[in-house]
CSV table of C-alpha atoms in Angstrom, one decimal:
chain,number,residue,atom,x,y,z
A,1,MET,CA,-82.2,150.6,-80.1
A,2,GLY,CA,-82.9,147.5,-82.3
A,3,ARG,CA,-79.5,147.7,-83.8
A,4,GLY,CA,-78.0,147.8,-80.3
A,5,TRP,CA,-79.8,144.7,-79.2
A,6,GLY,CA,-78.8,143.0,-82.4
A,7,PHE,CA,-75.2,143.8,-81.9
A,8,LEU,CA,-75.4,142.5,-78.3
A,9,PHE,CA,-77.0,139.2,-79.4
A,10,GLY,CA,-74.5,138.7,-82.1
A,11,LEU,CA,-71.6,139.2,-79.7
A,12,LEU,CA,-73.1,136.7,-77.2
A,13,GLY,CA,-73.6,134.2,-80.0
A,14,ALA,CA,-70.0,134.5,-81.1
A,15,VAL,CA,-68.8,134.0,-77.6
A,16,TRP,CA,-71.0,130.9,-77.2
A,17,LEU,CA,-69.7,129.5,-80.5
A,18,LEU,CA,-66.1,130.0,-79.5
A,19,SER,CA,-66.7,128.5,-76.0
A,20,SER,CA,-68.5,125.5,-77.4
A,21,GLY,CA,-65.9,124.8,-80.0
A,22,HIS,CA,-68.1,125.5,-83.0
A,23,GLY,CA,-66.4,128.8,-83.9
A,24,GLU,CA,-63.1,127.2,-84.7
A,25,GLU,CA,-61.5,123.8,-84.8
A,26,GLN,CA,-60.6,122.1,-81.5
A,27,PRO,CA,-56.8,121.8,-80.9
A,28,PRO,CA,-55.5,118.4,-81.8
A,29,GLU,CA,-55.2,115.9,-79.0
A,30,THR,CA,-51.7,115.8,-77.4
A,31,ALA,CA,-49.6,112.7,-77.0
A,32,ALA,CA,-49.9,113.2,-73.2
A,33,GLN,CA,-53.7,113.0,-73.5
A,34,ARG,CA,-53.5,109.8,-75.6
A,35,CYS,CA,-51.3,108.1,-73.1
A,36,PHE,CA,-52.9,109.3,-69.9
A,37,CYS,CA,-56.5,110.0,-70.8
A,38,GLN,CA,-57.8,107.0,-68.9
A,39,VAL,CA,-55.1,107.2,-66.2
A,40,SER,CA,-56.9,109.4,-63.8
A,41,GLY,CA,-59.6,109.2,-61.1
A,42,TYR,CA,-60.5,106.0,-59.2
A,43,LEU,CA,-58.9,102.7,-59.9
A,44,ASP,CA,-60.9,99.5,-60.5
A,45,ASP,CA,-61.4,97.3,-57.4
A,46,CYS,CA,-60.0,100.2,-55.3
A,47,THR,CA,-61.2,103.2,-53.4
A,48,CYS,CA,-58.1,105.2,-54.3
A,49,ASP,CA,-57.5,107.6,-57.1
A,50,VAL,CA,-54.4,108.1,-59.3
A,51,GLU,CA,-53.9,111.8,-58.3
A,52,THR,CA,-53.7,110.9,-54.6
A,53,ILE,CA,-51.0,108.3,-55.4
A,54,ASP,CA,-49.0,110.7,-57.6
A,55,ARG,CA,-48.9,113.4,-54.8
A,56,PHE,CA,-48.1,111.0,-52.1
A,57,ASN,CA,-45.4,109.1,-54.0
A,58,ASN,CA,-43.7,111.9,-55.9
A,59,TYR,CA,-43.4,114.4,-53.1
A,60,ARG,CA,-43.5,112.6,-49.8
A,61,LEU,CA,-42.1,109.1,-50.4
A,62,PHE,CA,-39.9,108.9,-53.5
A,63,PRO,CA,-37.0,111.0,-52.3
A,64,ARG,CA,-36.5,109.3,-48.9
A,65,LEU,CA,-37.0,105.8,-50.5
A,66,GLN,CA,-34.2,106.5,-53.0
A,67,LYS,CA,-31.9,107.5,-50.2
A,68,LEU,CA,-32.6,104.3,-48.3
A,69,LEU,CA,-32.0,102.1,-51.4
A,70,GLU,CA,-28.6,103.7,-51.9
A,71,SER,CA,-27.4,102.4,-48.5
A,72,ASP,CA,-25.1,99.4,-48.3
A,73,TYR,CA,-27.8,97.1,-46.8
A,74,PHE,CA,-30.1,97.5,-49.8
A,75,ARG,CA,-27.7,97.9,-52.7
A,76,TYR,CA,-26.2,94.5,-52.5
A,77,TYR,CA,-28.4,91.6,-53.7
A,78,LYS,CA,-27.4,88.0,-53.8
A,79,VAL,CA,-28.6,86.2,-56.9
A,80,ASN,CA,-27.9,83.1,-58.9
A,81,LEU,CA,-28.0,84.1,-62.6
A,82,LYS,CA,-26.7,80.7,-63.7
A,83,ARG,CA,-29.7,78.6,-62.8
A,84,PRO,CA,-30.9,76.6,-65.9
A,85,CYS,CA,-34.3,77.3,-67.4
A,86,PRO,CA,-36.6,74.6,-66.1
A,87,PHE,CA,-39.1,74.8,-69.0
A,88,TRP,CA,-37.1,74.8,-72.3
A,89,ASN,CA,-33.5,74.5,-73.6
A,90,ASP,CA,-33.4,76.7,-76.6
A,91,ILE,CA,-32.6,80.0,-74.7
A,92,SER,CA,-31.0,82.6,-76.9
A,93,GLN,CA,-28.5,84.5,-74.8
A,94,CYS,CA,-28.2,88.2,-75.3
A,95,GLY,CA,-24.7,89.0,-76.5
A,96,ARG,CA,-24.9,92.8,-76.1
A,97,ARG,CA,-22.7,94.5,-73.5
A,98,ASP,CA,-25.6,96.2,-71.9
A,99,CYS,CA,-27.1,92.7,-71.1
A,100,ALA,CA,-24.1,91.7,-68.9
A,101,VAL,CA,-24.1,91.9,-65.1
A,102,LYS,CA,-21.0,92.6,-63.2
A,103,PRO,CA,-20.9,90.7,-59.9
A,104,CYS,CA,-19.1,92.0,-56.9
A,105,GLN,CA,-15.7,90.9,-55.9
A,106,SER,CA,-15.5,89.4,-52.4
A,107,ASP,CA,-13.8,92.5,-50.9
A,108,GLU,CA,-16.4,94.9,-52.3
A,109,VAL,CA,-19.2,93.6,-50.1
A,110,PRO,CA,-19.3,94.7,-46.5
A,111,ASP,CA,-18.3,91.9,-44.1
A,112,GLY,CA,-21.5,92.3,-42.1
A,113,ILE,CA,-23.6,91.5,-45.1
A,114,LYS,CA,-21.5,88.5,-46.2
A,115,SER,CA,-21.5,86.9,-42.8
A,116,ALA,CA,-25.2,87.6,-42.1
A,117,SER,CA,-26.7,87.1,-45.6
A,118,TYR,CA,-28.9,84.4,-44.3
A,119,LYS,CA,-30.5,86.4,-41.5
A,120,TYR,CA,-30.9,90.1,-40.7
A,121,SER,CA,-29.6,90.8,-37.2
A,122,GLU,CA,-26.6,90.6,-35.0
A,123,GLU,CA,-28.4,87.9,-32.9
A,124,ALA,CA,-28.9,85.8,-36.1
A,125,ASN,CA,-25.3,86.5,-37.0
A,126,ASN,CA,-24.2,85.0,-33.7
A,127,LEU,CA,-26.3,81.9,-34.5
A,128,ILE,CA,-24.5,81.6,-37.9
A,129,GLU,CA,-21.1,81.8,-36.1
A,130,GLU,CA,-22.2,79.0,-33.8
A,131,CYS,CA,-23.0,76.9,-36.9
A,132,GLU,CA,-19.6,77.7,-38.3
A,133,GLN,CA,-17.9,76.8,-35.1
A,134,ALA,CA,-19.7,73.5,-34.9
A,135,GLU,CA,-18.7,72.7,-38.5
A,136,ARG,CA,-15.0,73.6,-37.7
A,137,LEU,CA,-14.9,71.6,-34.5
A,138,GLY,CA,-16.4,68.5,-36.1
A,139,ALA,CA,-15.4,65.5,-34.0
A,140,VAL,CA,-14.6,67.6,-30.9
A,141,ASP,CA,-18.2,69.1,-30.6
A,142,GLU,CA,-20.7,66.7,-32.1
A,143,SER,CA,-23.8,68.7,-31.2
A,144,LEU,CA,-25.2,72.2,-31.5
A,145,SER,CA,-26.9,73.8,-28.5
A,146,GLU,CA,-30.5,73.0,-27.9
A,147,GLU,CA,-31.5,76.6,-28.5
A,148,THR,CA,-29.5,76.7,-31.8
A,149,GLN,CA,-31.1,73.4,-33.0
A,150,LYS,CA,-34.6,74.8,-32.3
A,151,ALA,CA,-33.9,78.1,-34.0
A,152,VAL,CA,-32.4,76.5,-37.1
A,153,LEU,CA,-35.2,73.9,-37.4
A,154,GLN,CA,-37.8,76.6,-37.0
A,155,TRP,CA,-36.2,78.8,-39.6
A,156,THR,CA,-35.8,75.9,-42.0
A,157,LYS,CA,-39.4,75.0,-41.6
A,158,HIS,CA,-40.4,78.6,-42.4
A,159,ASP,CA,-38.2,78.8,-45.4
A,160,ASP,CA,-39.7,75.6,-46.8
A,161,SER,CA,-43.3,76.7,-45.9
A,162,SER,CA,-46.1,77.2,-48.3
A,163,ASP,CA,-46.2,80.9,-47.5
A,164,ASN,CA,-43.2,81.5,-49.7
A,165,PHE,CA,-44.2,82.7,-53.2
A,166,CYS,CA,-40.7,82.5,-54.8
A,167,GLU,CA,-37.9,80.1,-54.9
A,168,ALA,CA,-34.8,81.3,-53.1
A,169,ASP,CA,-31.3,81.3,-54.6
A,170,ASP,CA,-29.4,81.2,-51.3
A,171,TRP,CA,-28.7,78.1,-49.2
A,172,ILE,CA,-29.3,78.0,-45.4
A,173,CYS,CA,-27.7,76.6,-42.3
A,174,TRP,CA,-29.5,73.4,-41.4
A,175,TRP,CA,-29.0,70.7,-38.8
A,176,SER,CA,-29.8,67.0,-38.7
A,177,SER,CA,-28.9,64.2,-36.3
A,178,LYS,CA,-26.2,62.9,-38.7
A,179,LYS,CA,-24.4,66.0,-40.0
A,180,LYS,CA,-24.2,69.7,-39.8
A,181,VAL,CA,-24.0,71.9,-42.9
A,182,PHE,CA,-23.3,75.6,-43.2
A,183,ASP,CA,-23.3,77.0,-46.7
A,184,ILE,CA,-25.0,80.4,-47.2
A,185,GLN,CA,-22.7,80.8,-50.2
A,186,SER,CA,-24.4,78.8,-52.9
A,187,PRO,CA,-21.7,77.9,-55.4
A,188,GLU,CA,-23.3,79.9,-58.2
A,189,ALA,CA,-24.9,82.7,-56.2
A,190,GLU,CA,-23.1,86.0,-56.3
A,191,TYR,CA,-23.6,89.5,-54.8
A,192,VAL,CA,-24.5,92.2,-57.3
A,193,ASP,CA,-24.3,95.9,-56.6
A,194,LEU,CA,-27.7,97.1,-57.9
A,195,LEU,CA,-26.5,100.7,-58.2
A,196,LEU,CA,-23.7,99.6,-60.6
A,197,ASN,CA,-26.1,97.4,-62.6
A,198,PRO,CA,-29.2,99.6,-63.0
A,199,GLU,CA,-32.3,98.5,-64.8
A,200,ARG,CA,-32.5,100.1,-68.2
A,201,TYR,CA,-32.9,99.4,-71.9
A,202,THR,CA,-30.5,96.7,-73.1
A,203,GLY,CA,-31.7,95.9,-76.6
A,204,TYR,CA,-33.2,92.6,-75.4
A,205,LYS,CA,-36.5,92.4,-77.3
A,206,GLY,CA,-38.4,90.6,-80.1
A,207,PRO,CA,-39.6,86.9,-80.0
A,208,ASP,CA,-37.3,85.8,-77.2
A,209,ALA,CA,-38.5,88.5,-74.8
A,210,TRP,CA,-42.1,88.1,-75.9
A,211,LYS,CA,-41.9,84.3,-75.3
A,212,ILE,CA,-41.2,84.9,-71.6
A,213,TRP,CA,-44.2,87.2,-71.2
A,214,ASN,CA,-46.4,85.0,-73.3
A,215,VAL,CA,-45.7,82.0,-71.1
A,216,ILE,CA,-46.4,84.1,-68.0
A,217,TYR,CA,-49.7,85.5,-69.3
A,218,GLU,CA,-51.0,82.5,-71.2
A,219,GLU,CA,-50.1,79.7,-68.7
A,220,ASN,CA,-50.0,81.4,-65.3
A,221,CYS,CA,-52.8,84.1,-65.2
A,222,PHE,CA,-55.7,81.7,-65.0
A,223,LYS,CA,-56.6,82.4,-68.6
A,224,PRO,CA,-58.1,79.7,-70.9
A,225,GLN,CA,-56.4,79.2,-74.3
A,226,THR,CA,-59.6,80.1,-76.1
A,227,ILE,CA,-59.5,83.7,-74.7
A,228,LYS,CA,-57.0,85.8,-76.8
A,229,ARG,CA,-55.0,88.5,-75.1
A,230,PRO,CA,-55.1,91.9,-76.9
A,231,LEU,CA,-52.0,92.8,-78.8
A,232,ASN,CA,-50.3,89.5,-78.2
A,233,PRO,CA,-47.7,89.4,-81.0
A,234,LEU,CA,-47.4,85.6,-80.8
A,235,ALA,CA,-51.0,85.1,-81.6
A,236,SER,CA,-52.8,85.7,-84.9
A,237,GLY,CA,-56.3,87.1,-85.5
A,238,GLN,CA,-56.2,90.0,-83.1
A,239,GLY,CA,-59.0,92.5,-83.3
A,240,THR,CA,-61.8,94.3,-81.5
A,241,SER,CA,-63.8,91.1,-80.9
A,242,GLU,CA,-60.9,89.4,-79.2
A,243,GLU,CA,-60.4,92.5,-77.0
A,244,ASN,CA,-64.0,92.6,-76.0
A,245,THR,CA,-64.0,88.9,-75.3
A,246,PHE,CA,-60.8,89.2,-73.2
A,247,TYR,CA,-62.1,92.0,-71.0
A,248,SER,CA,-65.5,90.3,-70.6
A,249,TRP,CA,-63.7,87.2,-69.4
A,250,LEU,CA,-61.5,89.3,-67.1
A,251,GLU,CA,-64.4,91.2,-65.5
A,252,GLY,CA,-66.1,87.8,-65.0
A,253,LEU,CA,-63.3,86.5,-62.8
A,254,CYS,CA,-63.3,86.4,-59.0
A,255,VAL,CA,-61.6,89.4,-57.5
A,256,GLU,CA,-58.5,87.3,-56.6
A,257,LYS,CA,-57.8,86.0,-60.1
A,258,ARG,CA,-58.5,89.4,-61.6
A,259,ALA,CA,-56.1,91.0,-59.1
A,260,PHE,CA,-53.4,88.4,-60.1
A,261,TYR,CA,-53.7,89.4,-63.8
A,262,ARG,CA,-53.5,93.1,-62.9
A,263,LEU,CA,-50.5,92.6,-60.7
A,264,ILE,CA,-48.6,90.9,-63.6
A,265,SER,CA,-49.8,93.5,-66.1
A,266,GLY,CA,-48.7,96.2,-63.7
A,267,LEU,CA,-45.3,94.7,-63.2
A,268,HIS,CA,-44.9,94.4,-67.0
A,269,ALA,CA,-45.9,98.1,-67.4
A,270,SER,CA,-43.5,99.2,-64.7
A,271,ILE,CA,-40.6,97.5,-66.4
A,272,ASN,CA,-41.6,99.1,-69.7
A,273,VAL,CA,-41.6,102.5,-68.1
A,274,HIS,CA,-38.1,101.9,-66.7
A,275,LEU,CA,-36.8,100.9,-70.2
A,276,SER,CA,-38.3,104.0,-71.8
A,277,ALA,CA,-37.0,106.3,-69.1
A,278,ARG,CA,-33.4,104.9,-69.2
A,279,TYR,CA,-32.9,104.4,-72.9
A,280,LEU,CA,-29.5,104.6,-74.7
A,281,LEU,CA,-29.9,107.8,-76.6
A,282,GLN,CA,-26.4,108.4,-77.8
A,283,GLU,CA,-23.1,106.4,-77.6
A,284,THR,CA,-19.7,107.7,-78.4
A,285,TRP,CA,-16.2,106.3,-77.7
A,286,LEU,CA,-16.1,108.6,-74.6
A,287,GLU,CA,-19.5,108.0,-73.0
A,288,LYS,CA,-23.0,106.8,-73.2
A,289,LYS,CA,-26.0,109.1,-72.8
A,290,TRP,CA,-29.1,107.6,-71.2
A,291,GLY,CA,-32.4,109.3,-70.9
A,292,HIS,CA,-36.1,109.5,-71.8
A,293,ASN,CA,-37.1,108.0,-75.1
A,294,ILE,CA,-40.5,109.6,-75.9
A,295,THR,CA,-41.1,107.5,-79.0
A,296,GLU,CA,-40.4,104.3,-77.1
A,297,PHE,CA,-42.9,105.3,-74.4
A,298,GLN,CA,-45.6,106.2,-76.9
A,299,GLN,CA,-45.2,102.8,-78.7
A,300,ARG,CA,-45.8,101.0,-75.4
A,301,PHE,CA,-48.5,103.2,-73.9
A,302,ASP,CA,-50.1,105.6,-76.5
A,303,GLY,CA,-53.9,104.9,-76.5
A,304,ILE,CA,-54.1,105.0,-80.3
A,305,LEU,CA,-50.9,103.1,-81.1
A,306,THR,CA,-51.8,100.4,-78.6
A,307,GLU,CA,-55.5,100.3,-79.5
A,308,GLY,CA,-56.4,101.3,-75.9
A,309,GLU,CA,-54.2,98.8,-74.2
A,310,GLY,CA,-51.4,101.2,-73.0
A,311,PRO,CA,-53.6,103.3,-70.6
A,312,ARG,CA,-55.1,100.1,-69.2
A,313,ARG,CA,-51.6,98.9,-68.4
A,314,LEU,CA,-50.6,102.1,-66.7
A,315,LYS,CA,-53.7,101.8,-64.5
A,316,ASN,CA,-52.6,98.3,-63.5
A,317,LEU,CA,-49.2,99.8,-62.6
A,318,TYR,CA,-51.0,102.0,-60.0
A,319,PHE,CA,-52.9,98.9,-58.8
A,320,LEU,CA,-49.6,97.1,-58.2
A,321,TYR,CA,-48.3,100.2,-56.4
A,322,LEU,CA,-51.3,100.0,-54.0
A,323,ILE,CA,-50.8,96.3,-53.3
A,324,GLU,CA,-47.1,96.7,-52.4
A,325,LEU,CA,-47.8,99.9,-50.4
A,326,ARG,CA,-50.4,98.0,-48.4
A,327,ALA,CA,-47.9,95.2,-47.7
A,328,LEU,CA,-45.3,97.7,-46.4
A,329,SER,CA,-47.9,99.3,-44.1
A,330,LYS,CA,-48.8,95.8,-42.7
A,331,VAL,CA,-45.2,94.7,-42.0
A,332,LEU,CA,-44.3,97.8,-39.9
A,333,PRO,CA,-44.4,95.8,-36.6
A,334,PHE,CA,-41.8,93.4,-37.8
A,335,PHE,CA,-39.3,96.2,-38.4
A,336,GLU,CA,-40.2,98.1,-35.2
A,337,ARG,CA,-39.0,95.3,-33.0
A,338,PRO,CA,-35.9,96.4,-31.0
A,339,ASP,CA,-34.1,93.2,-32.0
A,340,PHE,CA,-34.3,94.0,-35.7
A,341,GLN,CA,-31.5,95.9,-37.4
A,342,LEU,CA,-30.3,96.5,-40.9
A,343,PHE,CA,-27.0,94.7,-40.1
A,344,THR,CA,-24.0,95.6,-42.2
A,345,GLY,CA,-21.4,95.8,-39.4
A,346,ASN,CA,-21.3,99.6,-39.5
A,347,LYS,CA,-23.2,100.4,-36.3
A,348,ILE,CA,-23.8,104.1,-36.8
A,349,GLN,CA,-24.9,103.7,-40.4
A,350,ASP,CA,-27.1,100.7,-39.4
A,351,GLU,CA,-28.9,102.8,-36.8
A,352,GLU,CA,-29.4,105.7,-39.1
A,353,ASN,CA,-30.8,103.5,-41.8
A,354,LYS,CA,-33.2,101.8,-39.4
A,355,MET,CA,-34.5,105.2,-38.4
A,356,LEU,CA,-35.0,106.2,-42.0
A,357,LEU,CA,-36.7,102.9,-42.8
A,358,LEU,CA,-39.1,103.4,-39.9
A,359,GLU,CA,-39.8,107.0,-41.0
A,360,ILE,CA,-40.7,105.7,-44.5
A,361,LEU,CA,-42.9,102.9,-43.1
A,362,HIS,CA,-44.8,105.3,-40.8
A,363,GLU,CA,-45.3,107.7,-43.8
A,364,ILE,CA,-46.7,104.7,-45.7
A,365,LYS,CA,-48.9,103.8,-42.7
A,366,SER,CA,-50.4,107.3,-42.9
A,367,PHE,CA,-51.6,107.0,-46.5
A,368,PRO,CA,-55.3,107.6,-46.4
A,369,LEU,CA,-56.6,105.3,-49.1
A,370,HIS,CA,-54.9,101.9,-48.6
A,371,PHE,CA,-56.1,98.9,-50.7
A,372,ASP,CA,-58.5,96.7,-48.7
A,373,GLU,CA,-57.3,93.1,-49.0
A,374,ASN,CA,-60.0,91.7,-46.8
A,375,SER,CA,-62.0,90.8,-49.9
A,376,PHE,CA,-59.3,88.3,-50.8
A,377,PHE,CA,-60.0,84.7,-50.0
A,378,ALA,CA,-63.0,85.6,-47.9
A,379,GLY,CA,-65.5,83.0,-49.2
A,380,ASP,CA,-65.9,79.3,-48.3
A,381,LYS,CA,-62.9,78.3,-46.3
A,382,LYS,CA,-62.1,75.1,-48.3
A,383,GLU,CA,-62.5,76.9,-51.7
A,384,ALA,CA,-60.5,79.9,-50.4
A,385,HIS,CA,-57.7,77.7,-49.2
A,386,LYS,CA,-57.5,76.0,-52.7
A,387,LEU,CA,-57.6,79.4,-54.4
A,388,LYS,CA,-54.9,80.8,-52.2
A,389,GLU,CA,-52.7,77.7,-53.0
A,390,ASP,CA,-53.3,78.1,-56.7
A,391,PHE,CA,-52.5,81.8,-56.4
A,392,ARG,CA,-49.2,80.9,-54.7
A,393,LEU,CA,-48.2,78.2,-57.1
A,394,HIS,CA,-48.9,80.3,-60.2
A,395,PHE,CA,-46.8,83.1,-58.8
A,396,ARG,CA,-44.0,80.7,-57.8
A,397,ASN,CA,-44.0,79.3,-61.3
A,398,ILE,CA,-43.5,82.9,-62.6
A,399,SER,CA,-40.5,83.3,-60.4
A,400,ARG,CA,-39.0,80.1,-62.0
A,401,ILE,CA,-39.7,81.5,-65.5
A,402,MET,CA,-37.3,84.4,-64.8
A,403,ASP,CA,-34.5,81.8,-65.1
A,404,CYS,CA,-35.4,81.6,-68.8
A,405,VAL,CA,-34.7,85.3,-69.6
A,406,GLY,CA,-31.8,85.5,-72.1
A,407,CYS,CA,-30.6,88.9,-71.0
A,408,PHE,CA,-28.7,88.6,-67.6
A,409,LYS,CA,-29.5,92.2,-66.5
A,410,CYS,CA,-33.2,91.7,-67.4
A,411,ARG,CA,-33.0,88.4,-65.5
A,412,LEU,CA,-31.5,90.1,-62.4
A,413,TRP,CA,-34.2,92.7,-62.2
A,414,GLY,CA,-36.9,90.3,-63.2
A,415,LYS,CA,-35.9,87.9,-60.4
A,416,LEU,CA,-35.6,90.8,-57.8
A,417,GLN,CA,-38.9,92.4,-58.7
A,418,THR,CA,-40.7,89.0,-58.8
A,419,GLN,CA,-39.3,88.1,-55.4
A,420,GLY,CA,-40.2,91.5,-54.0
A,421,LEU,CA,-43.8,91.1,-55.1
A,422,GLY,CA,-43.9,87.6,-53.8
A,423,THR,CA,-42.7,88.9,-50.4
A,424,ALA,CA,-45.4,91.6,-50.5
A,425,LEU,CA,-48.1,88.9,-51.1
A,426,LYS,CA,-46.6,86.7,-48.3
A,427,ILE,CA,-46.9,89.7,-45.9
A,428,LEU,CA,-50.6,90.4,-46.9
A,429,PHE,CA,-51.5,86.8,-46.2
A,430,SER,CA,-49.6,86.7,-42.9
A,431,GLU,CA,-51.6,89.3,-40.9
A,432,LYS,CA,-52.3,87.1,-37.9
A,433,LEU,CA,-48.8,85.8,-37.8
A,434,ILE,CA,-47.4,89.4,-37.8
A,435,ALA,CA,-49.9,90.4,-35.0
A,436,ASN,CA,-48.7,87.5,-32.9
A,437,MET,CA,-45.0,88.1,-33.1
A,438,PRO,CA,-43.1,88.4,-29.8
A,439,GLU,CA,-41.9,91.8,-28.9
A,440,SER,CA,-38.3,90.5,-28.6
A,441,GLY,CA,-36.3,87.5,-29.6
A,442,PRO,CA,-36.6,85.4,-32.8
A,443,SER,CA,-39.9,85.4,-34.6
A,444,TYR,CA,-40.4,81.8,-35.7
A,445,GLU,CA,-43.9,82.0,-37.2
A,446,PHE,CA,-43.2,85.1,-39.3
A,447,HIS,CA,-39.8,86.5,-40.4
A,448,LEU,CA,-38.2,87.9,-43.4
A,449,THR,CA,-34.7,86.9,-44.7
A,450,ARG,CA,-32.3,89.6,-45.8
A,451,GLN,CA,-33.0,88.5,-49.4
A,452,GLU,CA,-36.7,89.1,-48.9
A,453,ILE,CA,-36.2,92.5,-47.3
A,454,VAL,CA,-33.8,93.7,-50.0
A,455,SER,CA,-36.1,92.5,-52.8
A,456,LEU,CA,-39.2,93.9,-51.1
A,457,PHE,CA,-37.9,97.5,-50.8
A,458,ASN,CA,-36.1,97.5,-54.2
A,459,ALA,CA,-39.1,96.1,-56.0
A,460,PHE,CA,-41.3,98.8,-54.5
A,461,GLY,CA,-38.5,101.3,-55.3
A,462,ARG,CA,-38.9,100.4,-58.9
A,463,ILE,CA,-42.6,100.9,-58.9
A,464,SER,CA,-42.2,104.2,-57.0
A,465,THR,CA,-39.7,105.3,-59.7
A,466,SER,CA,-42.2,104.3,-62.4
A,467,VAL,CA,-44.9,106.5,-60.9
A,468,LYS,CA,-42.4,109.4,-60.7
A,469,GLU,CA,-41.4,108.8,-64.3
A,470,LEU,CA,-45.0,109.0,-65.5
A,471,GLU,CA,-45.0,112.6,-64.2
A,472,ASN,CA,-41.9,113.3,-66.3
A,473,PHE,CA,-43.4,111.7,-69.4
A,474,ARG,CA,-46.6,113.7,-69.0
A,475,ASN,CA,-44.6,116.9,-69.1
A,476,LEU,CA,-42.5,115.8,-72.0
A,477,LEU,CA,-45.5,114.7,-74.1
A,478,GLN,CA,-47.6,117.8,-73.2
A,479,ASN,CA,-46.8,119.7,-76.4
A,480,ILE,CA,-46.4,116.8,-78.8
A,481,HIS,CA,-49.3,115.9,-81.1
């Protein structure tokens, strides 16, 4: 009997040792665990968790969004890649083939998009035609109609308003008592087919690339020079004390300034995910093979290799996702108006795309854990107004820095994603204006140009793609130690 109990206790003890990890060595940590160990559960300053975002994006939103972005309305983006850098002259231009951008020939862009690039609807297109007619008639017809003058002045006022977070590349039709000008084709602005110029790794890196991000972080994220950013390659003396000081400073900021930093960090992380997911793996004289570069992803996001920074950046990517998702849910009434259409000139395709757009926006509206922006600028009105203006000016400055990027493809996607995020912020800060829009006719107090619409959805498409790619990298890194 005693031997029987002894055997039983011995067996139970062995089971306990094995289950508690004392009977044998724990399996080594996988690369997936090192990159994603902190990227789970609830996000800071939010009531949403990473897992909910993954399910919603990857299975309900991503496929339909990609289909929309492949349509003519969203694939052609007008951009001026020749604007000079306003901050320094010594720009080192990337000479690699993959840095180049191929603009569209005039006959490659749908006529409806070219003629209505300033505005977004057939009604607005008719307004543009009236501007053109007035310009052609010149001495015969010295004045635009009263209605046209009012619309143009209202739109001009809007485009120059303080609600804009980015500088636009395109010119607009404007009217004055002395002359009429119609020139939506800025001399150096060109249409680019985004599907033929995808965002991917170009080889643009090193001091020139880091200089761009350094100026963004050091001079535009409300950070004093005495606070050192972790893993900044252009600063010396990095270490644990600097990291602790940085995050103590960041947590001590007001929610708006902390959010600003996290948005920029999230955008930076999203771009790095794209570059790792579309990396030039092999090149022959017949073809180039692009795909996932696991090593590149680990160097940018592995918890050990980045001293804990990589997972933090990935969490900021999810924060950025929630901000832009919230903006899209808020702007639904603008796109639901019967006067609005995704105007390309192809009536059937335009109607189908608007239906798909509204389906996507209603899906976004149904998301259960939207970011609550009501905490932004909610304090003293005078201080809140100044903070909002600082917020806008800092972001506008970042949009100008994109003209200093030496790789033209990187500049293209940097400008588009910055304008898209700026448009999302403009929407979040225009809730009352959106609520007061008329059900039909021009919306003077709040409207979006075609440039803003295309950049808004393509920028969110990039973030949505990043979230989807994180699932792919999790699977690829699962068995790597």
